[in-house]
mmCIF file of C-alpha atoms in Angstrom:
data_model
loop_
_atom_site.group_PDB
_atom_site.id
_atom_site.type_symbol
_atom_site.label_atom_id
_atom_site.label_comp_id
_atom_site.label_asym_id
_atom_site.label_seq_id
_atom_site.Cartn_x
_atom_site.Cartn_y
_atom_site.Cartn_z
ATOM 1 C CA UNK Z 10 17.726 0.551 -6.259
ATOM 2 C CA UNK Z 11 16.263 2.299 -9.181
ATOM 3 C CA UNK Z 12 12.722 1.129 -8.505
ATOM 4 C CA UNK Z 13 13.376 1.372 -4.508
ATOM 5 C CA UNK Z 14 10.023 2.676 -2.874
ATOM 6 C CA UNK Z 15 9.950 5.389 -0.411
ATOM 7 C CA UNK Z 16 8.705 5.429 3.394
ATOM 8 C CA UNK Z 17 5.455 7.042 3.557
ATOM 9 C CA UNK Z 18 3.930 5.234 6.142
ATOM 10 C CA UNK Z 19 4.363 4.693 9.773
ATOM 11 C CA UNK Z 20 3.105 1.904 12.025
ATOM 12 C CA UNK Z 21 2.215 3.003 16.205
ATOM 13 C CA UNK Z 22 1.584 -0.195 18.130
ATOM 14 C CA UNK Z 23 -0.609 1.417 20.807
ATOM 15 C CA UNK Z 24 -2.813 -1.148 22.043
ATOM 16 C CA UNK Z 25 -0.776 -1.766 25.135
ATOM 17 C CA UNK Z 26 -2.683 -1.653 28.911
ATOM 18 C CA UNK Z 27 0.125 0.726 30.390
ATOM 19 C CA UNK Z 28 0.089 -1.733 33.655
ATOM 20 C CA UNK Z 29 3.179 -0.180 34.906
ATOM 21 C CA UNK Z 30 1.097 3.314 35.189
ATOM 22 C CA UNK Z 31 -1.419 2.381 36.877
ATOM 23 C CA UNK Z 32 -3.556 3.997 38.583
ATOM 24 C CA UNK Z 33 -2.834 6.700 36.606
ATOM 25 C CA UNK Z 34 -3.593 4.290 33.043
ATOM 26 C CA UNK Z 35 -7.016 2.787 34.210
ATOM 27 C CA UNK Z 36 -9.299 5.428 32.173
ATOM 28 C CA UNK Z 37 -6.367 7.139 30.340
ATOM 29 C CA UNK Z 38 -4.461 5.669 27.426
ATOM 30 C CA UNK Z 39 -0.714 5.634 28.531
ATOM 31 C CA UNK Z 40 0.245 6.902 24.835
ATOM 32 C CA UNK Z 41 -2.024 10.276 26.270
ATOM 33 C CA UNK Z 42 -0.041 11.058 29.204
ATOM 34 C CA UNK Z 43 2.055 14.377 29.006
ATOM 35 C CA UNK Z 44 5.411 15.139 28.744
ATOM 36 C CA UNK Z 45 5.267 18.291 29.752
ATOM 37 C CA UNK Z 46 2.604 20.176 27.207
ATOM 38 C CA UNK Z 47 2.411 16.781 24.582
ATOM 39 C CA UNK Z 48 0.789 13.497 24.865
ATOM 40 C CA UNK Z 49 3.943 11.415 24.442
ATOM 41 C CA UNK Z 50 1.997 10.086 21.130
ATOM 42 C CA UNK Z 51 2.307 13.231 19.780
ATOM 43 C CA UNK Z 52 6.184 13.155 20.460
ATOM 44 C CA UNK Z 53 6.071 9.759 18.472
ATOM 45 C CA UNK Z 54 4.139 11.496 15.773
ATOM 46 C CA UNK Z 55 6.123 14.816 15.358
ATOM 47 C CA UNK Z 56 9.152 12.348 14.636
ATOM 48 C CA UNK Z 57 7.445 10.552 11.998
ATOM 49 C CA UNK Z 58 6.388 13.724 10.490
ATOM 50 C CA UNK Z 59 9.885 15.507 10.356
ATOM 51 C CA UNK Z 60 11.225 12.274 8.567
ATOM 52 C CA UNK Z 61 8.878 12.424 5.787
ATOM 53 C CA UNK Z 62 6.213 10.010 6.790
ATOM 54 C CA UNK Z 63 2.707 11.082 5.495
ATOM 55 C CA UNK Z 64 0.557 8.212 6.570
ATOM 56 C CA UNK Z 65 0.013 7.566 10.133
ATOM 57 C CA UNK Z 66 -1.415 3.994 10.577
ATOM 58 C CA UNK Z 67 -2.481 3.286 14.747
ATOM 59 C CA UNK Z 68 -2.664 -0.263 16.115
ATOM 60 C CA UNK Z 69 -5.387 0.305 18.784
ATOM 61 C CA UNK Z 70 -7.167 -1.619 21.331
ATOM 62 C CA UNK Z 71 -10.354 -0.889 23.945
ATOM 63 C CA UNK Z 72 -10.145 2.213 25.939
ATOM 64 C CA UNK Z 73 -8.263 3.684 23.509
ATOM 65 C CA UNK Z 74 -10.866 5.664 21.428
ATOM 66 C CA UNK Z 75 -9.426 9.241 22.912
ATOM 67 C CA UNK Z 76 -5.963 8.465 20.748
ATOM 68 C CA UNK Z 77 -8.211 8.903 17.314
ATOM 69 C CA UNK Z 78 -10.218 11.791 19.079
ATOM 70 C CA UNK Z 79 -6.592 13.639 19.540
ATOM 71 C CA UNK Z 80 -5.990 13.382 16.329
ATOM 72 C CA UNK Z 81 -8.842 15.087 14.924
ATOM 73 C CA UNK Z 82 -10.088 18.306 14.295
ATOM 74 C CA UNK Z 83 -12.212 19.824 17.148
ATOM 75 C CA UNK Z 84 -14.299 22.368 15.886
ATOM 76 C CA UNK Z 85 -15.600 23.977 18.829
ATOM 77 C CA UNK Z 86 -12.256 24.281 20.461
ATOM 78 C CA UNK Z 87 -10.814 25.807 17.664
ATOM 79 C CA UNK Z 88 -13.415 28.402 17.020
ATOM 80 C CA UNK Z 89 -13.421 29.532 21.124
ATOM 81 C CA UNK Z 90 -9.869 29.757 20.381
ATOM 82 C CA UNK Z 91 -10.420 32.057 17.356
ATOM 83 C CA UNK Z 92 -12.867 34.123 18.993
ATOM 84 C CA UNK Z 93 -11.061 34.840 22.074
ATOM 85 C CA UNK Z 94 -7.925 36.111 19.907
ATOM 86 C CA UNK Z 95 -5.747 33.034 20.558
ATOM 87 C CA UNK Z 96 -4.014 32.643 17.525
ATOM 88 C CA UNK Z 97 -1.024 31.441 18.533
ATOM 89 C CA UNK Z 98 -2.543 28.104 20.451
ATOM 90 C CA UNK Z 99 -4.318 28.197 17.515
ATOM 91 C CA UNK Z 100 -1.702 28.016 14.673
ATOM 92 C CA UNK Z 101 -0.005 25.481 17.040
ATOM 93 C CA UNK Z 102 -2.788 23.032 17.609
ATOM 94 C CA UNK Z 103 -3.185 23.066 13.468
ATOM 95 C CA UNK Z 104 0.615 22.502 12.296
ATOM 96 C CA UNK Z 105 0.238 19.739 14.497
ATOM 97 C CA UNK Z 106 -3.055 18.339 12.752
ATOM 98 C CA UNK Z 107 -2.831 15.644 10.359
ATOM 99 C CA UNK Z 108 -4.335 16.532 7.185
ATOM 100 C CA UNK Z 109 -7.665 14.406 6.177
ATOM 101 C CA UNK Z 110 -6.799 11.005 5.081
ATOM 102 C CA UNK Z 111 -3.265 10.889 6.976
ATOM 103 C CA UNK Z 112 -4.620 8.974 9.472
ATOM 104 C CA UNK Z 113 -5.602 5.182 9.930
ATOM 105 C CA UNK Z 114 -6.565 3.023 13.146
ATOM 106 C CA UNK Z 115 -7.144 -0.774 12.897
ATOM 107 C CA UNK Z 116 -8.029 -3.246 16.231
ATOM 108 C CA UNK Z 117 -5.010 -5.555 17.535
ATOM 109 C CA UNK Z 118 -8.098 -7.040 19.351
ATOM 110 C CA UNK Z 119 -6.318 -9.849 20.879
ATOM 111 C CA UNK Z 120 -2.796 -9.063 23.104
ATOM 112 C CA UNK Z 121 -0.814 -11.353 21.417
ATOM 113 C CA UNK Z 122 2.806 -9.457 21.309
ATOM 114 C CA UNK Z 123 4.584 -6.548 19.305
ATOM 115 C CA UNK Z 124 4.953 -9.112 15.918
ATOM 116 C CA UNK Z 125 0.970 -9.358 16.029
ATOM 117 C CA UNK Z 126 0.750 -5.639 16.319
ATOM 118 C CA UNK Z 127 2.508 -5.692 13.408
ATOM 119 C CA UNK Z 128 0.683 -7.702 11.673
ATOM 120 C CA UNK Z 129 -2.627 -6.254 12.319
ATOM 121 C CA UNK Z 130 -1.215 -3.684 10.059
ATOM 122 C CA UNK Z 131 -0.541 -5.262 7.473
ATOM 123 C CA UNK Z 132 -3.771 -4.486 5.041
ATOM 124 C CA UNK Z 133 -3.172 -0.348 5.573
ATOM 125 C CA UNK Z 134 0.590 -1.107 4.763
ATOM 126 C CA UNK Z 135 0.427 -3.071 2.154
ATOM 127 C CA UNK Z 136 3.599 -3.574 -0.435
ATOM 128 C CA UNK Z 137 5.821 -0.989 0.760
ATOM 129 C CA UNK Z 138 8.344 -0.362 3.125
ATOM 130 C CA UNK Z 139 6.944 1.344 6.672
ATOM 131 C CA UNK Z 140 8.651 3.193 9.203
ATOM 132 C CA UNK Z 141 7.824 1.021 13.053
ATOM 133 C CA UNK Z 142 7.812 3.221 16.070
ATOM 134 C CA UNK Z 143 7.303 1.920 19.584
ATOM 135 C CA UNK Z 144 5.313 4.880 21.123
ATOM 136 C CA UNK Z 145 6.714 4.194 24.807
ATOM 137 C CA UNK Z 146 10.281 5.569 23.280
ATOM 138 C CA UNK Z 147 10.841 9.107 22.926
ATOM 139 C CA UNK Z 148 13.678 11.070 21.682
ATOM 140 C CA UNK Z 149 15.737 13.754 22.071
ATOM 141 C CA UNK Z 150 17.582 15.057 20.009
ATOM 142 C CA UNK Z 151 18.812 17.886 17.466
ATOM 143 C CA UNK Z 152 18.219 15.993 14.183
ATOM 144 C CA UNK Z 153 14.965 13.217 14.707
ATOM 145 C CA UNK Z 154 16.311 9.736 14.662
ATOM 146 C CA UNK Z 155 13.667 8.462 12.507
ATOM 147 C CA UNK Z 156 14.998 11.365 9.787
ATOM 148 C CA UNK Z 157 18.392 9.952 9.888
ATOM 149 C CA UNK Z 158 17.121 6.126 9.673
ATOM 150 C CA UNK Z 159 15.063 7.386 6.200
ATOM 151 C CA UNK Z 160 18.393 8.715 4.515
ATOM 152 C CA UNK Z 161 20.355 5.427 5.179
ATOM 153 C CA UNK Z 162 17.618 3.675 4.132
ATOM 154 C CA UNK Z 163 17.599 5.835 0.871
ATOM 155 C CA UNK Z 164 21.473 4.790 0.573
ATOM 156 C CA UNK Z 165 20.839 1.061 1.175
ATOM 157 C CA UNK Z 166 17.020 0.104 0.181
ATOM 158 C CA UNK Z 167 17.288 -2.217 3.055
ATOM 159 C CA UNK Z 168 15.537 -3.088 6.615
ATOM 160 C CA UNK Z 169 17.004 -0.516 8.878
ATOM 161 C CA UNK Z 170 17.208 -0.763 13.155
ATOM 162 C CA UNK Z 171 17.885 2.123 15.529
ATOM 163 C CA UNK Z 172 20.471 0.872 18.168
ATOM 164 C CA UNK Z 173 22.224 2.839 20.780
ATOM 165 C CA UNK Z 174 25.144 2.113 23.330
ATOM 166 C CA UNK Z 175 24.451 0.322 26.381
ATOM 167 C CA UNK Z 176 26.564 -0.451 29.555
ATOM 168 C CA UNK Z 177 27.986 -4.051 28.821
ATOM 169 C CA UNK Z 178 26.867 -5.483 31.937
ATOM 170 C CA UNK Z 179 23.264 -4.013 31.339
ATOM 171 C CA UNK Z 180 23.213 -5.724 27.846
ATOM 172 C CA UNK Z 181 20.901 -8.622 28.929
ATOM 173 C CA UNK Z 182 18.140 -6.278 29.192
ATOM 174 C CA UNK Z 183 17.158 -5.712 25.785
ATOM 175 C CA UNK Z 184 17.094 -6.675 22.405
ATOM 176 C CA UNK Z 185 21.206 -6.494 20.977
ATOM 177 C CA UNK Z 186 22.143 -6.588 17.791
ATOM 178 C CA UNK Z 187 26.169 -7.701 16.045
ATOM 179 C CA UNK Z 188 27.714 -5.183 14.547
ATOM 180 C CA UNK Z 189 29.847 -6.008 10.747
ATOM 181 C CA UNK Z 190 31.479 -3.722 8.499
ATOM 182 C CA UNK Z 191 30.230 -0.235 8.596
ATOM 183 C CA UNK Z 192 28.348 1.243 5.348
ATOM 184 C CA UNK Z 193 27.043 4.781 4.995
ATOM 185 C CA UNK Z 194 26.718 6.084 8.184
ATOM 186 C CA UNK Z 195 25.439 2.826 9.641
ATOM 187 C CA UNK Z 196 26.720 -0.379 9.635
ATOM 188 C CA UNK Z 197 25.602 -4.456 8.844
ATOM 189 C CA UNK Z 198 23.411 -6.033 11.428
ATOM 190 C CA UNK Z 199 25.521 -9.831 11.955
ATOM 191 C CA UNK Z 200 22.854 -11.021 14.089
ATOM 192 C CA UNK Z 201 20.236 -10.116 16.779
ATOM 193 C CA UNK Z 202 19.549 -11.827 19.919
ATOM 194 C CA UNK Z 203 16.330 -10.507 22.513
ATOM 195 C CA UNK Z 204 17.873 -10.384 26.250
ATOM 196 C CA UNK Z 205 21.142 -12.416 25.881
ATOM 197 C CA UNK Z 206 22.801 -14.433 28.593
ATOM 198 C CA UNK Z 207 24.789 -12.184 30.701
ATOM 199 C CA UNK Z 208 28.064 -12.426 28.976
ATOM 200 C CA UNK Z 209 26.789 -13.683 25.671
ATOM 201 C CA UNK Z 210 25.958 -11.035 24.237
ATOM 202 C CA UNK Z 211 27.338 -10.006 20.682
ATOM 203 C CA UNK Z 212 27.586 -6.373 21.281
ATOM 204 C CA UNK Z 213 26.481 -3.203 23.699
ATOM 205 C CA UNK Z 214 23.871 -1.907 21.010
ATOM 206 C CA UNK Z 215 20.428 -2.297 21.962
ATOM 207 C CA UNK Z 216 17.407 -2.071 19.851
ATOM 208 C CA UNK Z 217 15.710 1.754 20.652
ATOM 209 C CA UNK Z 218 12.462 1.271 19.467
ATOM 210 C CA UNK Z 219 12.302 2.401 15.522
ATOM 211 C CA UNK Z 220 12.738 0.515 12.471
ATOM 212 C CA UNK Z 221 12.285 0.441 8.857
ATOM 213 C CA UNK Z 222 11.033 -2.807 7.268
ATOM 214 C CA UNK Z 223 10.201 -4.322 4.138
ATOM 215 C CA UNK Z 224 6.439 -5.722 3.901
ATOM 216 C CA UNK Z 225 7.783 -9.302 3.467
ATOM 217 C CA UNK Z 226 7.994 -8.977 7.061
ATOM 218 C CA UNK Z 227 3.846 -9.406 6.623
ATOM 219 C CA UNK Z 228 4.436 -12.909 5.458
ATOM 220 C CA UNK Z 229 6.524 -14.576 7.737
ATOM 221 C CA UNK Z 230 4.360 -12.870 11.109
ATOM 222 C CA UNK Z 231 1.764 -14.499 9.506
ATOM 223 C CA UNK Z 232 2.880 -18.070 10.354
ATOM 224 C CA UNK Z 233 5.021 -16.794 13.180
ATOM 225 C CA UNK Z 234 4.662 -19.276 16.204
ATOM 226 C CA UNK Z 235 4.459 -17.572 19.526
ATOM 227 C CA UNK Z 236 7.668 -16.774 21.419
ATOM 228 C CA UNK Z 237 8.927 -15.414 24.689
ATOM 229 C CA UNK Z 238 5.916 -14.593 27.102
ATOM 230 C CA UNK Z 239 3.408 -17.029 25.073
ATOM 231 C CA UNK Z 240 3.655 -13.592 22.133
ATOM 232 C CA UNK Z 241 4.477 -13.079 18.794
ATOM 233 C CA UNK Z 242 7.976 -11.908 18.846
ATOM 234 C CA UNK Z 243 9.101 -9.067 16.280
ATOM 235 C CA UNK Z 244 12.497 -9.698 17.041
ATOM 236 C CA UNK Z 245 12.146 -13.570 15.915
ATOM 237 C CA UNK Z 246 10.109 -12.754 12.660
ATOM 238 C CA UNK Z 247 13.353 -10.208 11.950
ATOM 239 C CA UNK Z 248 15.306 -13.164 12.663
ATOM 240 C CA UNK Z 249 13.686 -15.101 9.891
ATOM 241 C CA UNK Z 250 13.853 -12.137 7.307
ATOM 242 C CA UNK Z 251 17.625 -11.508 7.965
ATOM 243 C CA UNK Z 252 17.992 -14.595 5.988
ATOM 244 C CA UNK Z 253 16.729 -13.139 2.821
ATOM 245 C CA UNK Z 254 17.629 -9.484 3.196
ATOM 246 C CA UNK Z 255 20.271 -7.145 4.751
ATOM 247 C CA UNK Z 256 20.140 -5.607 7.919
ATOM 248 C CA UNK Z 257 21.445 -2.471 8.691
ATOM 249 C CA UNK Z 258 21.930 -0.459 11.882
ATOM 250 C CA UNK Z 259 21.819 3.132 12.628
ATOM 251 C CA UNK Z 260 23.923 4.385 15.666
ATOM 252 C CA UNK Z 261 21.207 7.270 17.398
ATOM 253 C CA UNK Z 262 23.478 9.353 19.387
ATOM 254 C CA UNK Z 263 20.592 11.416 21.069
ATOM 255 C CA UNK Z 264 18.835 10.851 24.201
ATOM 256 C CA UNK Z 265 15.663 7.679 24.723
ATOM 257 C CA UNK Z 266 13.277 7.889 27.254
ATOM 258 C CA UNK Z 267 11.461 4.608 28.020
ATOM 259 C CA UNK Z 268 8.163 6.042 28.840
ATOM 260 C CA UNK Z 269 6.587 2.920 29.514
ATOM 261 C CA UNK Z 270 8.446 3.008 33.115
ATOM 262 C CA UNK Z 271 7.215 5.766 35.773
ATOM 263 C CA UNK Z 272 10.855 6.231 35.967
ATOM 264 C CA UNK Z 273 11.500 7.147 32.177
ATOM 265 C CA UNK Z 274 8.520 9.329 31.889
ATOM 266 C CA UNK Z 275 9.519 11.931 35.102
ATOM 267 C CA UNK Z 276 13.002 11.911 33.237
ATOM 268 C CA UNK Z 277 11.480 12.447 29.859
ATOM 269 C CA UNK Z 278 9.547 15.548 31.844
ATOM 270 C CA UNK Z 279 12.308 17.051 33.485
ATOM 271 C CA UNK Z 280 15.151 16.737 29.848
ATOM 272 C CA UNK Z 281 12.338 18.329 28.339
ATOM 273 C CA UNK Z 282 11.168 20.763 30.380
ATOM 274 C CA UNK Z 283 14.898 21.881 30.272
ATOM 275 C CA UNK Z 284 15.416 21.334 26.811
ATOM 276 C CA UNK Z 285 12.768 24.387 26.236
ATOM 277 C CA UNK Z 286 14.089 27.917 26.285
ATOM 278 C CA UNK Z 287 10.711 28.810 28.071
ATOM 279 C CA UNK Z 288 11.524 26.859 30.554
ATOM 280 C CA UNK Z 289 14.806 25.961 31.154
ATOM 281 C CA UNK Z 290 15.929 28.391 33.814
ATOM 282 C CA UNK Z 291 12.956 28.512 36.185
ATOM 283 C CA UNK Z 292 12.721 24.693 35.794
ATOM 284 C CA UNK Z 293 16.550 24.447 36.873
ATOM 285 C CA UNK Z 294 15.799 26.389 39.893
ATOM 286 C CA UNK Z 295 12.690 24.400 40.974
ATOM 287 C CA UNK Z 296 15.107 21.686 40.421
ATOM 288 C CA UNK Z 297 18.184 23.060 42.746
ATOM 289 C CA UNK Z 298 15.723 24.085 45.561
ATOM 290 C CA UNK Z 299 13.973 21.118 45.474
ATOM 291 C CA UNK Z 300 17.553 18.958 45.837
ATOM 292 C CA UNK Z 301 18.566 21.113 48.332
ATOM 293 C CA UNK Z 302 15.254 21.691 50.790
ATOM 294 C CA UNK Z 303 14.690 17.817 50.308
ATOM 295 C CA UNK Z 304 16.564 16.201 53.065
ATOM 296 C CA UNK Z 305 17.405 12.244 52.809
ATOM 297 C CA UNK Z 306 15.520 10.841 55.333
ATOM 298 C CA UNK Z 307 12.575 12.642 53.304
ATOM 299 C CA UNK Z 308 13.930 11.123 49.936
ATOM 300 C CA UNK Z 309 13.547 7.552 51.448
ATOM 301 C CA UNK Z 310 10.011 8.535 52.761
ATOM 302 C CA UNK Z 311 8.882 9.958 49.517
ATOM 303 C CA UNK Z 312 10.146 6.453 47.856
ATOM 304 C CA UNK Z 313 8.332 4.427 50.375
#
């Protein structure tokens, strides 16, 4: 524990075509859609940041040039925005810029799965422990998930997973995890299984979307067969490493929107349009009117 490295670097897997969204995804990166005032990226980011992480390492594919563009400095905006007296937008736009050298982008090239992704990131990692956040997930909450995962992993040195509480019954959805003896304010990881049997599976907590890993996980994707869906399965390459190192699980009691799902993201718009002081009670009343002017035979039209 003594010689125990840090996390100062965070992997984005961002390569994905956003099928789900399309139209809307054809020209525009999926990652660049807005919650609200934020590309949902940026949400991804911010979290990262507030936990500590000052190296920001994107797994990219085509079409996705604008991510790298977003997260540069653009002079000419910034000067109109001095010279017109905006200092505000200003100020904003440049907390939220990385500083030079925080930011890294390598090709996945190939789609060959979330473990490939992974891997792909392996030279701008190298021999330290990273921080893995799935960019479709965003949070909510008053404390950043990813800040709590850091401070257990501080207490154990150890490969940490996010999980939250699912409905039993919706358990074969996702990736679940067994829950031992609690530690810190987490607990040991017994076992993880990717979309168990109905029935079968070990517990209700599902995988959310961030991690902590140790770089050995480098060595075993690298001979990693291909999995579920003809892809190279994170979730089996954790499988492997479990065998030589601990597992630990944080318990994330905020809220996760899967913005990968048109569903996920208007939620994700509305929580967080109401989450915001700004907004919250003129968005509350667009909301009431709206439920109450819509009438159900319009509901099932509008679905339709």
């Amino acid at each position: 524990m003594g010689s125990m490295k840090r996390v100062r670097k965070a992997v984005f897997p961002v390569a994905g075509l956003g099928t789900r969204f399309l139209p809307a995804t054809k020209a525009i990166p999926k990652e660049m859609l807005t919650v609200v005032d934020r590309p949902v990226i940026q949400y991804v980011v911010d979290e990262a940041r507030d936990a500590g992480i000052e190296h920001f390492i994107f797994v990219t594919g085509r079409n996705k040039a604008v991510i790298e563009d977003h997260f540069d400095v653009q002079f000419e905006l910034y000067d109109t925005l001095a010279q017109r007296g905006k200092d505000d937008q200003l100020a904003r736009l440049q907390r939220l810029q990385p500083a030079p050298g925080q930011t890294s982008f390598t090709r996945q090239q190939v789609p060959m799965g979330l473990g490939h992704a992974v891997w792909c990131a392996r030279e701008l990692v190298g021999d330290e422990p990273f921080a893995l956040l799935l960019p479709d997930m965003i949070m909510q909450s008053e404390k950043s998930c990813m800040k709590d995962m850091v401070e257990l992993y501080a207490e154990t040195g150890n490969n940490i997973i996010a999980v939250q509480e699912c409905d039993p019954a919706e358990a074969h959805k996702y990736g679940i995890v067994g829950r031992g003896e609690d530690t810190h304010h987490g607990f040991r990881i017994t076992g993880m299984v990717e979309k168990p049997k109905a029935g079968t599976a070990p517990s209700n907590l599902f995988i959310n979307g961030r991690y902590i890993l140790q770089p050995e996980i480098f060595g075993i994707l690298e001979g990693q067969e291909r999995g579920a869906g003809n892809e190279i399965q994170l979730t089996d390459a954790m499988l492997k490493l479990e065998k030589q190192q601990p597992f630990y699980g944080y318990r994330y009691q905020g809220r996760t929107f899967d913005c990968g799902s048109p569903e996920g993201f208007v939620e994700a718009n509305v929580a967080f349009a109401l989450w915001r002081r700004d907004m919250n009670e003129s968005m509350a009343g667009v909301i009431r009117t709206l439920l109450d002017e819509m009438q159900p035979s319009e509901r099932r039209g509008a679905a339709l």
